[in-house]
XYZ file of C-alpha atoms in Angstrom:
343
model
C 98.683 124.880 148.049
C 101.430 122.877 146.366
C 99.076 119.912 145.861
C 96.463 122.178 144.261
C 99.074 123.557 141.868
C 100.152 120.030 140.843
C 96.517 119.051 140.341
C 95.979 122.018 138.015
C 99.087 121.135 136.016
C 98.004 117.511 135.703
C 94.499 118.521 134.642
C 95.861 120.887 132.019
C 98.144 118.159 130.685
C 95.283 115.677 130.422
C 93.066 118.214 128.675
C 95.799 118.862 126.123
C 95.950 115.177 125.159
C 93.078 113.834 123.109
C 92.450 110.566 121.306
C 91.177 109.906 117.791
C 89.704 106.407 117.767
C 90.185 104.273 114.664
C 86.657 103.422 113.532
C 86.681 100.187 111.555
C 83.360 100.873 109.886
C 83.815 99.911 106.231
C 82.390 96.635 105.003
C 84.917 93.797 104.744
C 82.425 91.097 103.807
C 83.799 88.313 101.655
C 81.452 87.208 98.866
C 83.793 84.508 97.596
C 85.124 82.671 100.638
C 83.730 81.369 103.908
C 86.142 81.314 106.821
C 86.277 79.097 109.864
C 88.519 81.526 111.738
C 90.333 84.836 111.534
C 93.449 85.297 113.646
C 95.473 88.473 114.068
C 99.115 88.085 115.059
C 100.422 91.430 116.277
C 104.203 91.319 116.099
C 104.782 95.069 116.411
C 107.567 95.932 118.823
C 105.769 99.179 119.716
C 102.016 99.020 120.325
C 101.700 102.816 120.217
C 100.644 104.161 116.812
C 101.580 107.821 117.184
C 100.117 111.292 117.542
C 99.724 114.621 115.754
C 98.930 118.149 116.919
C 95.616 119.941 116.499
C 96.182 123.584 117.433
C 97.779 123.207 120.884
C 96.390 119.754 121.612
C 98.241 116.498 121.112
C 95.919 113.952 119.521
C 96.792 110.276 119.853
C 95.524 107.871 117.196
C 94.529 104.544 118.713
C 92.287 101.510 118.374
C 89.259 101.423 120.663
C 90.595 98.387 122.536
C 93.666 96.811 120.997
C 94.569 96.172 117.374
C 94.121 92.392 117.304
C 90.783 92.399 119.120
C 89.294 95.261 117.110
C 90.390 93.818 113.760
C 88.960 90.405 114.636
C 85.642 91.884 115.800
C 85.459 93.925 112.598
C 86.050 90.870 110.420
C 83.629 88.601 112.269
C 80.971 91.317 112.212
C 80.827 91.012 108.417
C 81.850 87.361 108.086
C 80.039 84.917 110.367
C 82.047 81.821 111.260
C 81.518 79.100 108.665
C 83.501 77.227 106.057
C 86.916 75.613 106.375
C 89.533 78.259 105.608
C 91.675 79.689 108.394
C 92.699 83.266 107.618
C 95.612 84.922 109.427
C 96.588 88.601 109.438
C 100.161 89.408 110.444
C 100.421 92.966 111.762
C 103.993 94.099 111.180
C 104.002 97.888 111.559
C 101.708 100.866 112.121
C 103.390 104.182 112.725
C 102.255 107.801 112.558
C 104.679 110.709 112.672
C 104.457 114.443 112.066
C 106.885 116.804 110.361
C 106.179 120.284 111.701
C 106.851 123.421 109.683
C 106.349 127.068 110.595
C 102.793 127.402 109.283
C 101.779 123.822 108.571
C 102.727 120.219 109.198
C 102.796 116.983 107.226
C 101.725 113.755 108.896
C 102.937 110.391 107.645
C 101.242 107.025 108.063
C 103.296 103.839 107.594
C 101.524 100.484 107.470
C 102.788 97.007 106.819
C 100.555 93.971 107.235
C 100.225 90.624 105.463
C 97.657 87.858 105.209
C 98.101 84.094 105.074
C 95.994 81.017 104.593
C 96.734 78.574 107.388
C 96.781 74.939 106.271
C 97.925 71.687 107.816
C 101.449 72.136 106.432
C 101.831 75.772 107.576
C 101.150 79.325 106.401
C 100.642 80.198 102.734
C 101.087 83.843 101.764
C 98.063 85.651 100.277
C 98.504 89.428 100.168
C 100.319 92.374 101.702
C 99.983 96.100 102.301
C 103.286 97.922 102.669
C 102.445 101.551 102.172
C 103.184 105.127 103.199
C 100.593 107.915 103.049
C 101.026 111.596 103.846
C 98.526 114.296 104.784
C 99.165 118.047 104.917
C 97.434 120.361 107.390
C 97.179 122.938 104.587
C 94.506 120.793 102.912
C 93.279 118.696 105.854
C 93.262 120.686 109.117
C 92.238 117.750 111.310
C 95.104 115.376 110.584
C 94.205 112.759 113.191
C 90.771 112.069 111.735
C 92.149 111.813 108.207
C 94.901 109.410 109.289
C 92.447 107.207 111.189
C 90.265 106.985 108.065
C 93.279 106.158 105.890
C 94.248 103.390 108.283
C 90.761 101.878 108.090
C 90.848 102.092 104.298
C 94.260 100.408 104.200
C 93.066 97.384 106.180
C 89.862 97.240 104.160
C 91.847 97.136 100.912
C 94.161 94.467 102.312
C 91.268 92.186 103.218
C 89.489 92.714 99.904
C 92.738 91.968 98.026
C 93.118 88.881 100.203
C 89.729 87.518 99.148
C 90.822 87.718 95.490
C 94.339 86.390 96.029
C 95.621 82.938 95.231
C 97.559 81.326 98.064
C 101.242 80.814 97.309
C 102.424 77.233 96.979
C 105.402 77.929 99.232
C 104.903 77.522 102.956
C 106.393 78.998 106.145
C 106.012 77.734 109.695
C 104.575 79.853 112.492
C 107.986 80.448 114.044
C 109.218 81.717 110.649
C 106.506 84.353 110.166
C 108.701 87.162 111.479
C 111.118 86.472 108.608
C 108.644 85.297 105.979
C 109.553 87.903 103.331
C 113.190 86.809 103.163
C 112.341 83.099 103.228
C 109.700 83.347 100.493
C 111.742 85.681 98.292
C 114.606 83.161 98.319
C 112.227 80.567 96.848
C 111.156 82.649 93.830
C 112.569 81.229 90.624
C 112.876 84.575 88.830
C 115.750 85.556 91.135
C 117.651 82.311 90.650
C 117.528 81.546 86.944
C 119.898 83.018 84.375
C 117.854 81.854 81.399
C 114.307 83.206 81.202
C 111.478 81.415 79.422
C 110.003 83.327 76.500
C 106.272 83.910 76.842
C 103.607 85.964 78.568
C 102.895 86.084 82.298
C 99.323 86.798 83.325
C 100.067 88.119 86.827
C 102.911 88.949 89.175
C 102.890 85.533 90.845
C 103.345 83.631 87.578
C 106.156 86.005 86.631
C 108.076 85.789 89.904
C 107.654 82.002 89.991
C 108.694 81.924 86.314
C 105.647 80.136 84.889
C 104.560 81.618 81.534
C 101.119 80.954 80.119
C 101.268 77.668 78.162
C 100.741 77.693 74.420
C 101.116 81.442 73.804
C 103.472 82.819 71.157
C 104.489 86.491 71.145
C 103.862 88.466 67.947
C 105.212 91.842 66.814
C 104.025 94.359 64.265
C 105.966 95.302 61.139
C 108.071 97.756 63.161
C 109.239 95.079 65.586
C 107.061 96.177 68.530
C 105.444 93.431 70.578
C 101.673 93.820 70.278
C 99.967 90.562 71.258
C 100.234 86.956 72.305
C 98.610 84.210 70.233
C 97.432 80.758 71.289
C 95.752 79.093 68.333
C 92.787 81.276 67.443
C 93.040 83.206 70.718
C 94.729 86.584 70.300
C 95.328 88.670 73.429
C 96.764 92.225 73.438
C 100.045 92.358 75.318
C 98.606 95.090 77.594
C 96.445 92.395 79.240
C 99.476 90.682 80.779
C 101.632 91.604 83.753
C 104.933 90.980 81.972
C 106.484 89.025 79.128
C 109.846 87.655 78.042
C 110.840 88.103 74.408
C 114.085 86.665 73.024
C 115.299 86.115 76.580
C 114.677 89.715 77.702
C 112.005 90.416 80.356
C 109.619 93.368 79.970
C 107.065 94.916 82.324
C 103.799 96.092 80.805
C 102.980 99.678 81.873
C 100.097 102.026 80.909
C 101.872 103.434 77.846
C 103.660 100.330 76.662
C 106.403 98.209 78.184
C 109.847 98.673 79.686
C 112.744 96.308 80.220
C 113.082 94.648 83.633
C 116.516 94.630 85.255
C 117.882 92.643 88.174
C 120.442 93.457 90.852
C 121.279 92.137 94.319
C 118.219 93.928 95.742
C 115.689 92.444 93.322
C 113.899 93.474 90.130
C 113.428 97.028 88.917
C 112.515 99.092 85.867
C 113.785 102.475 84.712
C 110.724 104.566 84.077
C 109.373 108.077 84.119
C 106.428 109.314 86.149
C 104.589 110.312 82.986
C 104.767 106.708 81.780
C 103.419 105.066 84.948
C 100.810 107.788 85.511
C 100.059 109.314 82.101
C 97.732 112.305 82.004
C 94.644 112.263 79.843
C 96.029 115.039 77.651
C 99.464 113.449 77.355
C 101.085 113.529 73.935
C 102.249 109.953 74.514
C 100.529 107.688 72.046
C 99.181 104.169 71.947
C 100.040 102.028 68.936
C 99.400 98.538 67.622
C 96.979 96.670 69.884
C 97.266 99.186 72.684
C 101.030 99.078 73.092
C 102.825 102.380 73.045
C 105.952 103.644 71.441
C 107.307 104.915 74.763
C 109.453 102.018 75.806
C 112.545 101.822 77.972
C 115.045 99.564 76.280
C 117.508 100.509 73.560
C 115.688 98.318 71.050
C 112.400 99.929 72.013
C 113.783 103.417 71.602
C 114.768 102.507 68.064
C 111.185 101.372 67.522
C 109.913 104.690 68.841
C 112.029 106.588 66.335
C 110.532 104.488 63.575
C 107.061 105.515 64.698
C 107.354 109.063 65.928
C 110.631 110.958 66.267
C 109.060 113.672 68.432
C 107.775 111.127 70.959
C 111.204 109.520 71.152
C 112.865 112.903 71.628
C 110.459 113.809 74.440
C 111.103 110.534 76.234
C 114.884 110.969 76.126
C 114.523 114.489 77.542
C 112.840 113.220 80.731
C 114.906 111.691 83.493
C 114.164 108.051 84.232
C 114.057 106.637 87.768
C 114.648 103.162 89.142
C 111.369 101.715 90.412
C 111.438 98.344 92.158
C 108.854 95.585 91.663
C 107.369 94.172 94.859
C 107.436 90.349 94.669
C 104.600 90.108 97.227
C 102.094 92.329 95.426
C 103.491 92.945 91.954
C 103.125 96.666 92.630
C 105.685 99.403 92.106
C 107.844 100.504 95.033
C 108.195 104.195 94.286
C 111.127 106.181 95.706
C 110.124 109.206 97.788
C 111.379 111.668 95.178
C 109.710 109.882 92.244
C 108.764 112.347 89.522
C 110.251 115.353 91.318
C 112.714 117.644 89.608
C 116.275 117.200 90.811
């Protein structure tokens, strides 16, 4: 009788645990590069991804086989072996957790993975995904399925970004991959120099390696606002660049203009408002002179705003700014969790 009771308990426990399989179904075909090999290095300390609840059932989110094998099969399914390039994906973290409330729960997906081009001298960094996504059961009842789809989308975006990326000149050895971010960051010139080169920087890599576009001269309008860069007869709006340095001061181009870039012991950051990074279509913020706006973060820029529109300047000062870091491995913003929320 006791054995029967234990069997019933075990059966009930197994029935209450379900699995949502990560279906790597999106196309990851590369139209630009041909690869000789694709290797996945899984350096996660914990191979378990996590679980969420669906009614009274615990649902585990998992790969069909194992992460490395499934990711390789997915890649090779869309990219037959050919060419000379050796592509490597370093899997650093995948974690799913759930914050349960009385009537709903919020699930969080954390992913960090990077890609490298393997050459004779070692591994050259290409791209990275270091992201956090949340899903609420109030809008998505079946959390596990939504998280599995988000995970597939994250890896798909990483690979597609990888195909477009330029390999870094700096190299790390295989035994240094676990610490690559620290090693590569220490080699970036932008963190080491005290005197910045005036000019425009077309992308994040040229900015962090401190290599401005040759031949370009920055021009301002009659109110002192930077509007474009000129190289002979070529005139390019400043909004088309990632960043620029003017009179020794670095600025980050954002949707509504540009803001000053600051540096501390942690890295580079800007002080910006949510409305400036993610302006709404009906925003009263304006665009001026070649697509550059009057909503700018430095003291000099605020003076320029006043010269253009006092109301816009007053509105900007009334909104609290937040420190937002710049990721040296993607050029993207690292947003704090409370970004844009009222304090």
